[in-house]
Amino acid sequence: MEPIQTEEVVIAAEAMEAPDGEILGKMIRDARKEMGLTLEETAKAAAIGRSTLSKIENNQTKPSFEIIRRLMQTLELRTPQLFVQSSQTGISGRRDYTKKDKGEHQVTRTYDHELLCTDLTSKRMLPYISAIKARDVTEFDSWVRHSGEEFMYVISGELTLYTEHYRPLPMQAGDSVYYDSSMGHGCVSTSEEDAKVLWVSLEL
């Protein structure tokens, strides 16, 4: 995780209209309450102001990626879907580009996510490459779940995809799967090396 830098919050007039901002605020508020933390305790742990956290939870401000990263770490939110911000935009003909191995990393106990094309925050799809560090499903405290649908392609190694309503699915390089990401899920590597996958999350 990169060093914590100076707090940066961008207040946008359209933030109140962005449904994704409402979802983000609810995810953070629910995670905070589930951990039994107050606004003050969470804000202090994430090195942000209490008023800033309150505004984020109530969709009154648009936080920077750095602040979202701090909150993810503090509240143990593992899904990269949290990085998808407003999908409402009137801009067309956009393009983003990420050089090899230059994505933004979000490391958890079970995954090492490399977020791709992060300059565009207003988008419905979130592409990222992940190294699967987990070796046993018991390493997950709970199912990973978030709104939308997800596509996964195995780049290298072997893994097992565990899902809430299906039998474990063994996968190897070249295999792919598409699933409802609100269904509980999690991956573990079964090869000697960490399996590497391409994930594309679609926010609905």
XYZ file of C-alpha atoms in Angstrom:
204
model
C 0.000 0.000 0.000
C 1.436 3.387 -0.934
C 2.168 5.933 1.805
C -0.751 8.064 2.975
C -0.613 11.441 1.301
C -2.325 14.762 1.971
C -6.102 14.422 2.109
C -7.786 15.319 -1.141
C -11.543 15.493 -1.576
C -13.261 16.773 -4.705
C -16.736 18.162 -4.024
C -18.913 17.840 -7.107
C -22.308 19.474 -7.584
C -23.540 16.436 -9.464
C -22.510 14.017 -6.696
C -26.008 14.056 -5.208
C -27.373 12.776 -8.513
C -24.901 9.928 -8.984
C -26.433 6.608 -7.908
C -22.990 5.092 -7.533
C -22.153 7.687 -4.884
C -25.164 6.511 -2.914
C -24.031 2.893 -3.218
C -20.488 3.810 -2.172
C -21.740 5.695 0.884
C -24.025 2.844 1.906
C -21.248 0.241 1.511
C -18.931 2.275 3.722
C -21.610 3.023 6.341
C -22.760 -0.614 6.481
C -19.174 -1.903 6.761
C -18.412 0.625 9.527
C -21.485 -0.326 11.531
C -20.839 -4.044 11.036
C -17.407 -3.549 12.600
C -18.950 -1.552 15.464
C -16.965 1.599 14.647
C -18.098 5.188 15.150
C -17.573 7.939 12.579
C -14.751 9.336 14.727
C -12.980 5.976 15.086
C -13.228 5.174 11.376
C -12.133 8.634 10.277
C -9.114 8.550 12.608
C -8.066 5.074 11.418
C -8.361 6.153 7.765
C -6.568 9.479 8.447
C -9.418 11.614 7.152
C -11.723 14.139 8.774
C -14.924 13.070 10.530
C -16.934 15.537 8.447
C -15.390 14.148 5.259
C -16.415 10.603 6.184
C -19.930 11.782 7.032
C -20.205 13.526 3.658
C -19.000 10.384 1.854
C -21.550 8.215 3.653
C -24.314 10.685 2.770
C -23.194 11.148 -0.865
C -22.341 14.817 -0.382
C -18.792 14.628 -1.682
C -16.785 12.677 -4.253
C -13.700 11.128 -2.585
C -10.367 10.626 -4.302
C -8.972 7.151 -5.022
C -6.488 7.635 -2.180
C -9.241 8.205 0.374
C -11.212 5.228 -0.950
C -8.093 3.071 -0.598
C -7.691 4.134 3.032
C -11.328 3.356 3.790
C -11.062 -0.018 2.033
C -8.115 -0.923 4.220
C -9.706 0.370 7.432
C -13.055 -1.345 6.828
C -11.579 -4.490 5.235
C -13.572 -3.989 2.039
C -11.986 -6.306 -0.495
C -13.935 -5.718 -3.680
C -12.397 -3.539 -6.378
C -15.957 -2.695 -7.337
C -15.692 0.033 -4.712
C -13.440 1.894 -7.126
C -16.238 2.290 -9.687
C -17.640 5.757 -9.157
C -20.334 7.574 -11.149
C -21.423 5.810 -14.334
C -23.422 8.871 -15.407
C -21.568 11.016 -17.908
C -22.358 12.942 -21.033
C -18.848 12.504 -22.423
C -18.348 10.158 -25.381
C -15.291 8.986 -27.288
C -13.217 8.490 -24.135
C -10.064 6.381 -23.898
C -7.774 5.210 -21.131
C -4.500 3.293 -21.258
C -2.336 1.344 -18.823
C 1.212 0.235 -19.611
C 2.269 -3.273 -18.663
C 2.663 -3.714 -14.886
C 1.720 -0.060 -14.290
C -1.791 -0.507 -12.892
C -2.835 0.574 -9.399
C -2.349 -2.244 -6.893
C -4.807 -3.086 -4.128
C -3.404 -5.914 -2.011
C -5.469 -7.971 0.417
C -4.743 -11.142 2.362
C -6.239 -13.305 -0.418
C -5.695 -11.280 -3.615
C -3.272 -8.880 -5.257
C -5.428 -6.770 -7.580
C -3.903 -4.586 -10.298
C -6.572 -2.076 -11.350
C -6.356 -1.103 -15.030
C -7.330 2.120 -16.823
C -8.020 3.992 -13.596
C -7.914 7.537 -15.010
C -11.517 7.110 -16.136
C -13.605 6.938 -12.972
C -16.990 7.343 -14.673
C -17.393 3.898 -16.187
C -19.589 0.844 -15.806
C -16.913 -1.820 -16.371
C -13.883 -2.288 -14.139
C -10.991 -4.332 -15.599
C -8.239 -5.673 -13.353
C -5.634 -8.427 -13.206
C -5.345 -10.396 -9.988
C -2.855 -12.802 -8.477
C -4.782 -15.312 -6.345
C -2.811 -15.600 -3.110
C -5.329 -17.700 -1.154
C -4.692 -21.449 -0.975
C -7.769 -22.485 1.008
C -11.330 -21.171 1.124
C -11.051 -20.845 4.918
C -8.732 -17.873 4.346
C -11.830 -15.819 3.457
C -13.639 -14.362 6.464
C -16.848 -14.301 4.422
C -18.084 -14.569 0.825
C -16.976 -11.815 -1.534
C -20.058 -10.206 -3.071
C -20.946 -6.930 -4.786
C -23.596 -5.661 -7.181
C -23.327 -6.462 -10.888
C -21.897 -9.216 -13.045
C -18.352 -10.440 -13.504
C -16.219 -12.099 -16.177
C -13.039 -13.970 -15.247
C -10.377 -15.384 -17.572
C -7.508 -17.489 -16.212
C -4.195 -16.188 -17.590
C -1.879 -18.655 -15.856
C -1.836 -21.271 -13.130
C -4.759 -23.275 -11.786
C -7.496 -22.309 -9.345
C -10.854 -23.289 -7.916
C -13.764 -20.864 -8.020
C -16.101 -21.274 -5.050
C -19.604 -19.848 -5.406
C -22.562 -19.724 -3.079
C -25.003 -21.820 -5.139
C -22.749 -24.105 -7.196
C -20.183 -26.813 -6.695
C -16.510 -25.711 -6.664
C -15.298 -25.097 -10.226
C -11.694 -26.152 -11.063
C -10.156 -23.869 -13.701
C -6.869 -23.640 -15.564
C -5.148 -21.284 -18.005
C -7.457 -20.447 -20.910
C -10.699 -21.165 -19.008
C -13.254 -18.410 -18.446
C -16.449 -17.917 -16.450
C -19.233 -15.314 -16.243
C -21.336 -15.001 -13.096
C -23.583 -12.840 -10.960
C -21.186 -11.090 -8.585
C -23.888 -10.470 -5.955
C -23.698 -14.249 -5.416
C -21.073 -15.044 -2.778
C -17.786 -16.105 -4.409
C -14.055 -16.549 -3.866
C -11.031 -18.056 -5.633
C -8.100 -20.113 -4.341
C -4.984 -21.124 -6.240
C -4.400 -24.855 -6.608
C -1.138 -24.589 -8.562
C 2.275 -24.146 -6.986
C 2.426 -20.555 -8.240
C -0.268 -17.938 -7.647
C -2.881 -18.237 -10.376
C -3.272 -15.038 -12.388
C -6.634 -13.954 -13.792
C -8.209 -11.134 -15.758
C -11.411 -9.910 -14.144
C -13.933 -7.535 -15.708
C -16.633 -6.352 -13.309
C -19.800 -4.792 -14.733
C -21.791 -2.520 -12.475
C -25.568 -2.793 -12.925
